[in-house]
GROMACS .gro file of C-alpha atoms in nm:
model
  342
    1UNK     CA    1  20.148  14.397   6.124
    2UNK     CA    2  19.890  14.573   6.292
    3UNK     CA    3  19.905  14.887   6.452
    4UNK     CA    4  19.727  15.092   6.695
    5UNK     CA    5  19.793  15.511   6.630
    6UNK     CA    6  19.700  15.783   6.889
    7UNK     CA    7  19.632  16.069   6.766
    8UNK     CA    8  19.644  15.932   6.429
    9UNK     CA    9  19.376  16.218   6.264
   10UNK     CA   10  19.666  16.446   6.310
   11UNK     CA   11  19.948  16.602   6.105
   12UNK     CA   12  20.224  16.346   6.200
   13UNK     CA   13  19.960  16.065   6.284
   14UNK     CA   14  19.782  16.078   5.960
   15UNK     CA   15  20.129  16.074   5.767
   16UNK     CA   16  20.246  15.747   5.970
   17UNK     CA   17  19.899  15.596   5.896
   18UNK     CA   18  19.915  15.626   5.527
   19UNK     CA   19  20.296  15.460   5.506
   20UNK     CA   20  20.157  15.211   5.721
   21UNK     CA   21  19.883  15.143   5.519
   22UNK     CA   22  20.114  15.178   5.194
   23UNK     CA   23  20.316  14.861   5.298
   24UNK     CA   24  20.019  14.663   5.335
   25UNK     CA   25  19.986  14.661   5.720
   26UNK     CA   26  19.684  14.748   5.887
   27UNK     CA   27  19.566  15.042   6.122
   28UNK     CA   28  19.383  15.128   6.411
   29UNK     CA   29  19.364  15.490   6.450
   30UNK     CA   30  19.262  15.666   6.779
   31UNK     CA   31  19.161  16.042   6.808
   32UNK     CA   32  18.901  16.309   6.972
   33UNK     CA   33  18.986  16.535   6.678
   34UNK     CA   34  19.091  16.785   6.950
   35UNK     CA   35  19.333  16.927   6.746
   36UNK     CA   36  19.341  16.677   6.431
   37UNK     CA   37  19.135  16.712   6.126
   38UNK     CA   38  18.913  16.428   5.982
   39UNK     CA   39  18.967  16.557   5.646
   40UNK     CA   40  19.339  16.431   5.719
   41UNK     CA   41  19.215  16.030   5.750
   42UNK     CA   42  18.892  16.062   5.538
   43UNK     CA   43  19.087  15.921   5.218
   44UNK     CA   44  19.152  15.592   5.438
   45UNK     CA   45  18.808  15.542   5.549
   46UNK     CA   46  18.686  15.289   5.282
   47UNK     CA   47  19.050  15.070   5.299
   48UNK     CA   48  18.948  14.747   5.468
   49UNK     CA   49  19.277  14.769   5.669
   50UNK     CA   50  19.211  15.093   5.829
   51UNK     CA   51  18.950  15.161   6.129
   52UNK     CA   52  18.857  15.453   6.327
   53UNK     CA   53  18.797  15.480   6.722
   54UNK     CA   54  18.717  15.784   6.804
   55UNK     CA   55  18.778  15.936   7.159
   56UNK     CA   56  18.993  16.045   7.419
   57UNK     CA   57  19.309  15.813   7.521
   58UNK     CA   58  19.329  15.997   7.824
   59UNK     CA   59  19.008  15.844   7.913
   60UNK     CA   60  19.062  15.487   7.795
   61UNK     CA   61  19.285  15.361   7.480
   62UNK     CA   62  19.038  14.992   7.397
   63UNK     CA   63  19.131  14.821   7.029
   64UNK     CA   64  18.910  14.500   6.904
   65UNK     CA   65  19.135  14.228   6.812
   66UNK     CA   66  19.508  14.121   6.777
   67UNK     CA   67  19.772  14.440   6.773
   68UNK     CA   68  20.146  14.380   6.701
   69UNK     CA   69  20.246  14.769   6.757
   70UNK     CA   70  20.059  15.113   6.958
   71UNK     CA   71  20.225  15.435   6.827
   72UNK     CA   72  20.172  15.703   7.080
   73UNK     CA   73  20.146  16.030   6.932
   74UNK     CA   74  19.834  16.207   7.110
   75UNK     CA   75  19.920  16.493   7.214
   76UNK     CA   76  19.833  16.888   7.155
   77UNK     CA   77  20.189  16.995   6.976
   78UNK     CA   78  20.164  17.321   6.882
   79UNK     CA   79  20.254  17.627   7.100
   80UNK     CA   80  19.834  17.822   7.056
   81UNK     CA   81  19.713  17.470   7.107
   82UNK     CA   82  19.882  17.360   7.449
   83UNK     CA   83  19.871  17.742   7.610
   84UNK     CA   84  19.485  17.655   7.509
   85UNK     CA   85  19.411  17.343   7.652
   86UNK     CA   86  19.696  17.301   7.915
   87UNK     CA   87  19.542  17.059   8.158
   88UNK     CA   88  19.409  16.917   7.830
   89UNK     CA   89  19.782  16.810   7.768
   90UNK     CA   90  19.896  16.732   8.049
   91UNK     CA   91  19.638  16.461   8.087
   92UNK     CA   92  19.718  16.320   7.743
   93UNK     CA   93  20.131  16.313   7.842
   94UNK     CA   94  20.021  16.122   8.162
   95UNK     CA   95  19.730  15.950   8.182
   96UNK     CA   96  19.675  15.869   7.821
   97UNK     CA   97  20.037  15.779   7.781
   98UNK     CA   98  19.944  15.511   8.062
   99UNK     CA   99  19.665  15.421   7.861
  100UNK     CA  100  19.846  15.344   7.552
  101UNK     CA  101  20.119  15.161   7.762
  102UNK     CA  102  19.822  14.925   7.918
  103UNK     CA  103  19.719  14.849   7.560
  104UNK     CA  104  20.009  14.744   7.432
  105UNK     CA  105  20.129  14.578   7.762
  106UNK     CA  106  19.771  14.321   7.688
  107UNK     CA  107  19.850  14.266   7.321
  108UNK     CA  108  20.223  14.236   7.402
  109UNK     CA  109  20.270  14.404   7.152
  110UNK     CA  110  20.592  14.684   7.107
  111UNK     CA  111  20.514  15.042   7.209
  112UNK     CA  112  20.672  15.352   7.057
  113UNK     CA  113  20.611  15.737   7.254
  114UNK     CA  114  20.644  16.014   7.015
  115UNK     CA  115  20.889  16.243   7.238
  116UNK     CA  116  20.973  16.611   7.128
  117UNK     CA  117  21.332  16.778   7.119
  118UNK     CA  118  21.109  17.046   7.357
  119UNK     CA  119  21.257  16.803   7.609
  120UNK     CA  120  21.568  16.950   7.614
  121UNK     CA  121  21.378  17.276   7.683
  122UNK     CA  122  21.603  17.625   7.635
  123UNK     CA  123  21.935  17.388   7.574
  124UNK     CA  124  22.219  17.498   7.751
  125UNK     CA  125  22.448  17.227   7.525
  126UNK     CA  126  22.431  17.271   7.176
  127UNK     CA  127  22.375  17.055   6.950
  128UNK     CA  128  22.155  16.847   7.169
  129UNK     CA  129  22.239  16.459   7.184
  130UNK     CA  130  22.010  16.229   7.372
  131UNK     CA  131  22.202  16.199   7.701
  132UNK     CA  132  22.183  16.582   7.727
  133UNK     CA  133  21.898  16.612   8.058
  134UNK     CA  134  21.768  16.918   7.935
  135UNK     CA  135  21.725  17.291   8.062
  136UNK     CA  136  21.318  17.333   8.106
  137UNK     CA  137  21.120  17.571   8.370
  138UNK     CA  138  20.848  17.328   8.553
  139UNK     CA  139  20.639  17.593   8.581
  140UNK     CA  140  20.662  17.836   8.266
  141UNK     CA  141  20.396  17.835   8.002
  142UNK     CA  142  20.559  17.604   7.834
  143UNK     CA  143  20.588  17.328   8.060
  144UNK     CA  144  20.235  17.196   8.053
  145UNK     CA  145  20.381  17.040   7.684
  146UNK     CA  146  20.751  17.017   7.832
  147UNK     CA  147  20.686  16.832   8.136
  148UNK     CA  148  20.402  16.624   7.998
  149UNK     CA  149  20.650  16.456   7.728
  150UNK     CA  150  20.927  16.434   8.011
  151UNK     CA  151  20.698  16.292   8.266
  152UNK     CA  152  20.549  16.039   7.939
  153UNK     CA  153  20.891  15.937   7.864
  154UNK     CA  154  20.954  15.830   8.287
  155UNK     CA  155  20.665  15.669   8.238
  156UNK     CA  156  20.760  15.475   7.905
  157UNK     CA  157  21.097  15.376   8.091
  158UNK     CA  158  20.943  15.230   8.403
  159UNK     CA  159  20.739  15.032   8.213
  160UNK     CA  160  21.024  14.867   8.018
  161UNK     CA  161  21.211  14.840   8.343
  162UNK     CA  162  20.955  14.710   8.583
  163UNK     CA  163  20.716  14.549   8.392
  164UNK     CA  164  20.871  14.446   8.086
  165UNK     CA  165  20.702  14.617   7.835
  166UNK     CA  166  20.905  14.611   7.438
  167UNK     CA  167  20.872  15.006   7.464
  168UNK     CA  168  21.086  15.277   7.217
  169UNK     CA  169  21.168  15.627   7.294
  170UNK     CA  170  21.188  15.915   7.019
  171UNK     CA  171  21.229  16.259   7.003
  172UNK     CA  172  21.111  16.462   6.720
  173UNK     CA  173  21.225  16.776   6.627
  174UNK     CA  174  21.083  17.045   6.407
  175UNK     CA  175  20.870  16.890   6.126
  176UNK     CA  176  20.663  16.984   5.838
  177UNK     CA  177  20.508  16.936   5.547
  178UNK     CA  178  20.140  16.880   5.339
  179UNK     CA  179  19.839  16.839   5.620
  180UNK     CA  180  20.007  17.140   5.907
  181UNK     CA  181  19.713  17.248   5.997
  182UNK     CA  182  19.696  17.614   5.846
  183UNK     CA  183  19.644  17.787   6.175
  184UNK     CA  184  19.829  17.627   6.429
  185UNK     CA  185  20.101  17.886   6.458
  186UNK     CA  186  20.406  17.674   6.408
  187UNK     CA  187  20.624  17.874   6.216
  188UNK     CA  188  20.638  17.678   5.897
  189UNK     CA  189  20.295  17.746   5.889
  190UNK     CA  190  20.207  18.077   5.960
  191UNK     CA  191  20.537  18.144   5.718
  192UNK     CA  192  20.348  17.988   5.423
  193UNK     CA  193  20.015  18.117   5.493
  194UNK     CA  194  20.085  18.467   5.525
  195UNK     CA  195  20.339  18.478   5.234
  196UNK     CA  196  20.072  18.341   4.999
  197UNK     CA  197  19.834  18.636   5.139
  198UNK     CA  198  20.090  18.868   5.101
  199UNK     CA  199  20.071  18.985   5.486
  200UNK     CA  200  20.388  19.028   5.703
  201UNK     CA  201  20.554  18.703   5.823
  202UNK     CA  202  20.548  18.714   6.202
  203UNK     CA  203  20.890  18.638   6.362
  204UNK     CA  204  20.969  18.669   6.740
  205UNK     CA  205  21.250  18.794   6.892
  206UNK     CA  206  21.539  18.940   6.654
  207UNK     CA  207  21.462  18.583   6.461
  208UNK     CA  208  21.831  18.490   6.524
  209UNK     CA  209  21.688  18.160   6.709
  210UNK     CA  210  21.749  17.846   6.503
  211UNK     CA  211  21.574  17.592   6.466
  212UNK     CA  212  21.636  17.260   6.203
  213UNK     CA  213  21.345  17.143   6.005
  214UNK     CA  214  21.268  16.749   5.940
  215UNK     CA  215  21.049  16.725   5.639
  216UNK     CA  216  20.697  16.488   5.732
  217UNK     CA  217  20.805  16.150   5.503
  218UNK     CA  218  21.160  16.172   5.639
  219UNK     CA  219  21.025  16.148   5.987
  220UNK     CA  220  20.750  15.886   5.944
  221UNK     CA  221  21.057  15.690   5.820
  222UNK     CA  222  21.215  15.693   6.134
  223UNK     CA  223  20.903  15.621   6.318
  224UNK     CA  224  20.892  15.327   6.145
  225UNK     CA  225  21.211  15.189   6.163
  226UNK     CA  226  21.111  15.222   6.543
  227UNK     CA  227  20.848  15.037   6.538
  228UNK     CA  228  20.996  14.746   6.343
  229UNK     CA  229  21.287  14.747   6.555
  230UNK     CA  230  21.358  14.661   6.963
  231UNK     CA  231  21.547  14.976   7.031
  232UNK     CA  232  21.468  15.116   7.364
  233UNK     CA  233  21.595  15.457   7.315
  234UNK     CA  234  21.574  15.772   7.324
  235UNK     CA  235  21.661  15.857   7.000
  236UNK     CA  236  21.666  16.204   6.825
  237UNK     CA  237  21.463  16.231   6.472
  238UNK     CA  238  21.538  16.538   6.319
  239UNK     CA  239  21.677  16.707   6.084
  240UNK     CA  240  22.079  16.814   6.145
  241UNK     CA  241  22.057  17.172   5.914
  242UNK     CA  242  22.045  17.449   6.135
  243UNK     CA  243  21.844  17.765   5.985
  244UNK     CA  244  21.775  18.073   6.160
  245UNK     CA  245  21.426  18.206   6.200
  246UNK     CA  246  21.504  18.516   5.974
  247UNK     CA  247  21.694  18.262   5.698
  248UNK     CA  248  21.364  18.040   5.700
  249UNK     CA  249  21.148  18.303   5.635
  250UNK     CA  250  21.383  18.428   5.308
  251UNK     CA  251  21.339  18.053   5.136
  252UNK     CA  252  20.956  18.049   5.235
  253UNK     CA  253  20.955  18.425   5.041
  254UNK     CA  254  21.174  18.332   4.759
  255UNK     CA  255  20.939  18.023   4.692
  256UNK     CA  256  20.625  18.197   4.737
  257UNK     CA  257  20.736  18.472   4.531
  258UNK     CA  258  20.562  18.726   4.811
  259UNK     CA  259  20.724  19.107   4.850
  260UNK     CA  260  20.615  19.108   5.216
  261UNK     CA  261  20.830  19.210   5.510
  262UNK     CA  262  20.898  19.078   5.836
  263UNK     CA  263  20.730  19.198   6.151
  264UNK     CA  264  20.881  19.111   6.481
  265UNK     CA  265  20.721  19.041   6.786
  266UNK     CA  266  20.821  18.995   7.162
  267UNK     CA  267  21.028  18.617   7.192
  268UNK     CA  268  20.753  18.430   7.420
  269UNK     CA  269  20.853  18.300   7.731
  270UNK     CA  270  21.103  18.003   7.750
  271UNK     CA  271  21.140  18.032   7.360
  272UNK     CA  272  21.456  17.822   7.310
  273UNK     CA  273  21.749  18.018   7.131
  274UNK     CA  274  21.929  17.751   6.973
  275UNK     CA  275  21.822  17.371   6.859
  276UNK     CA  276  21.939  17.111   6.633
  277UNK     CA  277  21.953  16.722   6.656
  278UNK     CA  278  22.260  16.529   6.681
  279UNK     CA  279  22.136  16.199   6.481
  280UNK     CA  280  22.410  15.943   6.519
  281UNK     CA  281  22.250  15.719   6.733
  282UNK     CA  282  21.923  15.715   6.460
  283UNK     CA  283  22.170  15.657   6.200
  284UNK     CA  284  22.382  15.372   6.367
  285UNK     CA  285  22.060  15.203   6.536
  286UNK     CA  286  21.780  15.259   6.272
  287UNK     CA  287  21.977  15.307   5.986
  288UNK     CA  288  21.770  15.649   5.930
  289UNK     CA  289  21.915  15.987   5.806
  290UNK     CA  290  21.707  16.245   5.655
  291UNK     CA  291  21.663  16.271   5.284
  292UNK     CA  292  21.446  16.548   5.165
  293UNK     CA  293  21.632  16.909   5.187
  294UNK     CA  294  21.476  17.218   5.316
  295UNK     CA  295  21.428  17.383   4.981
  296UNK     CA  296  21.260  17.072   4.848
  297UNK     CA  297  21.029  16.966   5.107
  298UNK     CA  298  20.914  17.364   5.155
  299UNK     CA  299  20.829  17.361   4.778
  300UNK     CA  300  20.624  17.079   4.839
  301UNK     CA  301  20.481  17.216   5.154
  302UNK     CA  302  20.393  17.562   4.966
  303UNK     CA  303  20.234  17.370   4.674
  304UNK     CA  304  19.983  17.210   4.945
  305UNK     CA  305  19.882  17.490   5.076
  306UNK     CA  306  19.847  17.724   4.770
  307UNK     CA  307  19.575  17.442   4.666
  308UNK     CA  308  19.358  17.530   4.970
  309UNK     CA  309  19.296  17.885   4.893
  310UNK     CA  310  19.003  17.845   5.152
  311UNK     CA  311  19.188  17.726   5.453
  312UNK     CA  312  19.458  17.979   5.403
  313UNK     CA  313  19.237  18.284   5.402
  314UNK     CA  314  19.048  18.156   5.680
  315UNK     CA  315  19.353  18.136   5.867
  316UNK     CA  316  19.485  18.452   5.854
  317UNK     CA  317  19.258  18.601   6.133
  318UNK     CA  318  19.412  18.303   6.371
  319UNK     CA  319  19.790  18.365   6.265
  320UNK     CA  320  19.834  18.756   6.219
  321UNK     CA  321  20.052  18.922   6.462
  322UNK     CA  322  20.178  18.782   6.800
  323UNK     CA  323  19.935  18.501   6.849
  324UNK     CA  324  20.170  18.362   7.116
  325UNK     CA  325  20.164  18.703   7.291
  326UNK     CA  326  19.895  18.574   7.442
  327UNK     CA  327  19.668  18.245   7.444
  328UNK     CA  328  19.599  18.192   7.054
  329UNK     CA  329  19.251  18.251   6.948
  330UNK     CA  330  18.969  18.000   6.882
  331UNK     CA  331  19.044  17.763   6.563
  332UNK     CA  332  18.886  17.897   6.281
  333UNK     CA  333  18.646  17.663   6.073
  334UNK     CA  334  18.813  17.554   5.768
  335UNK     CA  335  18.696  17.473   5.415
  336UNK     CA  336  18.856  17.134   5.357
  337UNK     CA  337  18.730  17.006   5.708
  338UNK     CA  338  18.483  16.713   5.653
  339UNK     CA  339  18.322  16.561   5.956
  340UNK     CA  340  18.370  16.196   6.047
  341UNK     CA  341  18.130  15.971   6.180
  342UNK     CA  342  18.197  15.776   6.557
   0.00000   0.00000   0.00000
């Protein structure tokens, strides 16, 4: 098989490119590096079955040759990054959704739209199942991420209604592991980091919100199983456990072995209070349930990034305090970044 993946020099994107490539299918991968690092792809650069296109699919989304599959996961995804470049992701949830539609409408080929449980927004139903409509403010910060993904999943829907296109629906919820991007303020993240310096963990609110973590190879699992399969959706991908903020940040201590405290910081706007996945319909329809545990797949999230020394000092200046107080600061330059030819 051979498949097309937006945004594929990210976190996720990379991840689903290397299982892809692991199986013996081959990869197209398209991405500005906006908010993805080359470093992330660079190890699949002299594979035959992988090629690079760089640029923006919210300009145009053209692939050379036959493609059997167009994963759409462009897309700023973390809280600094779209309250940074807001029309930025808006265009990518509209127009370059449309553009990865178009491509996979030519090559026939099946389209799948990386969703987000963000939308279900601040859920008033709990836990959230996928015929829950969601609780989101059209106009708070959040919604330039919130409404883009709703308005890219109408989008994916009319297409499979109106024009036929094979197209799949999923909605990911919290996920982590090796390549998070040091600085991007996600919680797992900034946990990590600033354990391993030693600095206070920033938590918002009374960090009584929950949230459930998916570990990365779980997830790219059930991207998969999407791709190979006809299902329209949506369906939920996610991780069932439900953690508060507060318990997360105890495990990420224990494992670290760091003394440092909490320091809480005024709950941004919108900030949802509750969220975890119901996953039957991923487990009757894809045959997918998670498999790593939280304590495992942090372990191996904490090993990643106590090997990049580097990158996690040069994070710290990005991450400490309330970077969602206010629009996050400009990405620092990090140590294992190498720069990747057009």
């Amino acid at each position: 098989m051979r498949v097309a993946v937006t945004g594929g020099g990210g976190f996720l994107g990379s991840h689903l490119c290397e299982a892809l490539l692991r199986r013996g299918d081959e990869v197209v991968c398209l991405d500005d590096f906006s908010t993805g690092d080359p470093a992330n792809i660079a190890p699949f650069l002299g594979n035959p079955a992988f090629e690079l296109v760089r640029g923006d699919v919210s300009r145009s989304a053209d692939v050379r040759g036959t493609l059997d599959a167009v994963a759409h996961l462009a897309s700023p995804a973390s809280p600094p990054d779209y309250l940074r470049r807001p029309l930025e992701t808006l265009a990518v949830g509209s127009r370059g959704t449309e553009n990865a539609l178009r491509l996979a409408a030519r090559h026939d080929a099946r389209f799948v739209l990386a969703s987000t449980s963000e939308v279900y927004g601040d859920p008033e139903v709990h836990p959230q199942d996928e015929t829950y409509w969601g609780h989101v403010n059209p106009i708070g910060p959040r919604s330039v991420y919130d409404e883009a993904k709703r308005f890219a999943e109408a989008l994916t829907q009319a297409h499979r209604t109106h024009r036929g296109t094979n197209t799949g629906i999923v909605r990911i919820f919290n996920t982590y592991g090796p390549r998070m991007r040091p600085h991007d303020g996600r919680v797992v993240s900034s946990f990590v980091v600033q354990a391993l310096a030693g600095e206070p963990l920033t938590v918002y609110g009374d960090g009584k919100q929950t949230r459930s973590f998916c570990y990365v190879d779980d997830l790219v699992r059930g991207i998969i199983a999407m791709l190979d399969g006809d299902e329209p959706g949506p369906v939920n991908l996610g991780n069932p456990v439900e953690l508060t903020v507060l318990q997360l940040a105890g495990l990420v201590l224990g494992l670290t072995g760091s003394r440092a405290e909490a320091e809480f910081h005024p709950l941004p706007a919108d900030d949802p209070a509750r969220r975890r996945p119901v996953i039957a319909r991923a487990r009757e329809r894809l045959g997918w349930v998670p498999e790593v545990d939280i304590e495992d797949g942090l372990r191996r999230t904490v090993r990643w990034f106590a090997g990049r020394p580097g990158d996690v000092a040069a994070a710290l200046a990005a991450i400490r305090g309330g970077q969602q107080d206010g629009v996050s600061a400009a990405r620092p330059r990090l140590h294992g970044a190498t720069p990747v030819a057009s």
